[in-house]
Amino acid sequence: MILIADSGSTKTDWRFIDDNAHIFPFSTLGFNPYFQSSAEIASVLGADLKPLLLPHLGQGLLHIFFYGAGCGNEKNSGIVRAALETQFPGALITIHSDMLAAAHALCGQSAGLVAILGTGMNSALYDGKHLVTQQPSLGYILGDEGSGAHLGKLLLADYLNREMPEDMRLRFESRFHLSKDAILEKLYKEPYPNRFLASFSLFIYQNIVQQYCVDLVAGAFRRFFDLHICKYPEHQKLKLSCSGSVAFWYSNILRRVAEEKGVMLDKVVETPIAGLSLYHLEKEISGE
């Protein structure tokens, strides 16, 4: 039995594959060990995932493949592992970064450049088996260029600095009713400020016919290419594939900016979970 997780900071997609290769989908809140403890993650697993999963669990060995945001180092992987061990004692647990999930799902066993543009941002060079090189991913305060958090930060800064066009300002105020103090409270005193910032990506998308929104997104993507993708020496030789809600929603703008930068943009998916499930099914069938 296999349990696969693709976890971002906002949402986790789960796929349970039983011994007959039947696939069962589930979803929970996202996890990021930079922001949550083992106890907090275990609490969500116990309350939201385990009740859905229990009817499908048999007596065989459960192998959990957890791919997650923030799981690129041993310390953070340990936080997630401890949470999973609490809820699934005896399971075999393998933890990888969300970047490897995107690489497995989008590139399979072919080399390529891979990026995630969701709540946060990350990118890597993949050789068909391993992540070879990664540009630094500095999080929503210092980086995450092109991500939902970055888009939200640009939008809020324009609003508070009175740089937003008048018609957009009126739309924003009518929709959110947020004062400067309320915004700063959410950013500096409440949990998950990255999710709060990324939540404004939907508003931008819903107003994408406005030139202001097109320019804001295109500018964020140019920053993403300049600081990350174009710093890989192979960026004009290998195709780039992207996953994540921001890459998917704004794929037309992303493709246009990629062309400007001389990058070949290949696959764009909202979530890699389908490709990831297929990847693990094929490995299970082949006995790898």
CSV table of N, CA, C and O in Angstrom, one decimal, residues 67-108:
chain,number,residue,atom,x,y,z
A,67,TYR,N,6.2,14.4,-0.1
A,67,TYR,CA,7.0,15.4,-0.8
A,67,TYR,C,6.4,16.8,-0.3
A,67,TYR,O,5.2,17.0,-0.5
A,68,GLY,N,7.3,17.6,0.3
A,68,GLY,CA,6.7,18.8,0.9
A,68,GLY,C,7.6,20.0,0.8
A,68,GLY,O,8.8,20.0,0.7
A,69,ALA,N,6.9,21.2,0.8
A,69,ALA,CA,7.5,22.5,0.9
A,69,ALA,C,8.3,22.5,2.2
A,69,ALA,O,7.9,22.1,3.3
A,70,GLY,N,9.5,23.0,2.2
A,70,GLY,CA,10.4,23.1,3.4
A,70,GLY,C,11.1,21.9,3.8
A,70,GLY,O,11.8,21.8,4.8
A,71,CYS,N,10.9,20.8,3.0
A,71,CYS,CA,11.5,19.5,3.4
A,71,CYS,C,12.8,19.2,2.7
A,71,CYS,O,13.2,18.0,2.5
A,72,GLY,N,13.5,20.2,2.3
A,72,GLY,CA,14.8,20.1,1.6
A,72,GLY,C,16.0,19.9,2.5
A,72,GLY,O,17.1,19.7,2.0
A,73,ASN,N,15.8,19.9,3.8
A,73,ASN,CA,16.9,19.6,4.7
A,73,ASN,C,16.5,18.6,5.8
A,73,ASN,O,15.3,18.4,6.0
A,74,GLU,N,17.5,18.1,6.5
A,74,GLU,CA,17.3,17.0,7.4
A,74,GLU,C,16.5,17.4,8.6
A,74,GLU,O,15.6,16.7,9.1
A,75,LYS,N,16.7,18.6,9.1
A,75,LYS,CA,16.0,19.1,10.3
A,75,LYS,C,14.5,19.2,10.0
A,75,LYS,O,13.6,18.7,10.8
A,76,ASN,N,14.1,19.8,8.9
A,76,ASN,CA,12.7,20.0,8.6
A,76,ASN,C,12.0,18.6,8.2
A,76,ASN,O,10.9,18.4,8.6
A,77,SER,N,12.8,17.8,7.5
A,77,SER,CA,12.3,16.5,7.2
A,77,SER,C,12.0,15.7,8.5
A,77,SER,O,11.0,15.0,8.6
A,78,GLY,N,12.8,15.9,9.5
A,78,GLY,CA,12.6,15.2,10.8
A,78,GLY,C,11.3,15.7,11.4
A,78,GLY,O,10.7,14.9,12.1
A,79,ILE,N,11.0,16.9,11.3
A,79,ILE,CA,9.7,17.4,11.9
A,79,ILE,C,8.5,16.7,11.3
A,79,ILE,O,7.6,16.3,12.0
A,80,VAL,N,8.5,16.6,10.0
A,80,VAL,CA,7.4,16.0,9.3
A,80,VAL,C,7.4,14.5,9.6
A,80,VAL,O,6.4,13.9,9.8
A,81,ARG,N,8.6,13.9,9.6
A,81,ARG,CA,8.7,12.4,9.9
A,81,ARG,C,8.1,12.1,11.2
A,81,ARG,O,7.3,11.1,11.4
A,82,ALA,N,8.4,12.9,12.2
A,82,ALA,CA,7.9,12.7,13.6
A,82,ALA,C,6.4,12.8,13.6
A,82,ALA,O,5.7,12.0,14.3
A,83,ALA,N,5.8,13.7,12.9
A,83,ALA,CA,4.4,13.8,12.8
A,83,ALA,C,3.7,12.6,12.2
A,83,ALA,O,2.7,12.0,12.6
A,84,LEU,N,4.3,12.1,11.1
A,84,LEU,CA,3.8,10.9,10.4
A,84,LEU,C,3.9,9.7,11.2
A,84,LEU,O,3.0,8.8,11.3
A,85,GLU,N,5.0,9.5,11.9
A,85,GLU,CA,5.2,8.4,12.8
A,85,GLU,C,4.2,8.3,13.9
A,85,GLU,O,3.8,7.2,14.3
A,86,THR,N,3.8,9.5,14.4
A,86,THR,CA,2.8,9.5,15.4
A,86,THR,C,1.5,9.0,15.0
A,86,THR,O,0.8,8.2,15.7
A,87,GLN,N,1.1,9.3,13.7
A,87,GLN,CA,-0.2,8.9,13.2
A,87,GLN,C,-0.2,7.5,12.5
A,87,GLN,O,-1.2,6.9,12.4
A,88,PHE,N,1.0,7.2,12.0
A,88,PHE,CA,1.1,5.9,11.2
A,88,PHE,C,2.3,5.1,11.7
A,88,PHE,O,3.2,4.9,11.0
A,89,PRO,N,2.2,4.6,12.9
A,89,PRO,CA,3.3,3.8,13.5
A,89,PRO,C,3.5,2.5,12.7
A,89,PRO,O,2.6,1.9,12.3
A,90,GLY,N,4.8,2.2,12.4
A,90,GLY,CA,5.1,1.0,11.6
A,90,GLY,C,5.2,1.3,10.2
A,90,GLY,O,5.6,0.4,9.4
A,91,ALA,N,4.8,2.4,9.7
A,91,ALA,CA,4.8,2.7,8.3
A,91,ALA,C,6.3,3.0,7.8
A,91,ALA,O,7.1,3.5,8.6
A,92,LEU,N,6.6,2.7,6.6
A,92,LEU,CA,7.8,3.0,6.0
A,92,LEU,C,7.7,4.4,5.4
A,92,LEU,O,6.8,4.6,4.6
A,93,ILE,N,8.5,5.3,5.8
A,93,ILE,CA,8.3,6.7,5.5
A,93,ILE,C,9.5,7.3,4.7
A,93,ILE,O,10.7,7.1,5.1
A,94,THR,N,9.3,7.8,3.5
A,94,THR,CA,10.3,8.5,2.7
A,94,THR,C,9.9,9.9,2.5
A,94,THR,O,8.8,10.2,2.0
A,95,ILE,N,10.8,10.8,2.8
A,95,ILE,CA,10.5,12.2,2.7
A,95,ILE,C,11.4,12.9,1.7
A,95,ILE,O,12.6,12.7,1.7
A,96,HIS,N,10.8,13.7,0.8
A,96,HIS,CA,11.5,14.4,-0.2
A,96,HIS,C,11.0,15.9,-0.3
A,96,HIS,O,9.9,16.1,0.2
A,97,SER,N,11.7,16.7,-1.0
A,97,SER,CA,11.3,18.1,-1.2
A,97,SER,C,10.2,18.1,-2.2
A,97,SER,O,10.0,17.2,-3.0
A,98,ASP,N,9.4,19.2,-2.2
A,98,ASP,CA,8.3,19.4,-3.2
A,98,ASP,C,9.0,19.6,-4.6
A,98,ASP,O,8.3,19.3,-5.6
A,99,MET,N,10.2,20.1,-4.6
A,99,MET,CA,10.9,20.2,-5.9
A,99,MET,C,11.1,18.9,-6.6
A,99,MET,O,10.9,18.7,-7.8
A,100,LEU,N,11.4,17.8,-5.8
A,100,LEU,CA,11.6,16.5,-6.4
A,100,LEU,C,10.2,16.0,-6.9
A,100,LEU,O,10.2,15.3,-7.9
A,101,ALA,N,9.2,16.3,-6.2
A,101,ALA,CA,7.8,15.9,-6.6
A,101,ALA,C,7.5,16.5,-8.0
A,101,ALA,O,7.1,15.8,-8.9
A,102,ALA,N,7.8,17.8,-8.2
A,102,ALA,CA,7.6,18.4,-9.5
A,102,ALA,C,8.4,17.8,-10.6
A,102,ALA,O,8.0,17.6,-11.7
A,103,ALA,N,9.7,17.5,-10.2
A,103,ALA,CA,10.6,16.9,-11.2
A,103,ALA,C,10.1,15.5,-11.6
A,103,ALA,O,10.1,15.2,-12.8
A,104,HIS,N,9.8,14.7,-10.7
A,104,HIS,CA,9.3,13.3,-11.0
A,104,HIS,C,8.0,13.4,-11.8
A,104,HIS,O,7.9,12.6,-12.8
A,105,ALA,N,7.1,14.3,-11.5
A,105,ALA,CA,5.8,14.4,-12.2
A,105,ALA,C,5.9,15.0,-13.6
A,105,ALA,O,5.3,14.5,-14.5
A,106,LEU,N,6.8,16.0,-13.7
A,106,LEU,CA,6.8,16.7,-15.0
A,106,LEU,C,7.9,16.2,-15.9
A,106,LEU,O,7.7,16.3,-17.2
A,107,CYS,N,9.0,15.7,-15.4
A,107,CYS,CA,10.1,15.3,-16.3
A,107,CYS,C,10.3,13.8,-16.3
A,107,CYS,O,11.0,13.3,-17.3
A,108,GLY,N,9.8,13.1,-15.3
A,108,GLY,CA,10.0,11.7,-15.3
A,108,GLY,C,11.5,11.3,-15.2
A,108,GLY,O,12.1,11.7,-14.2
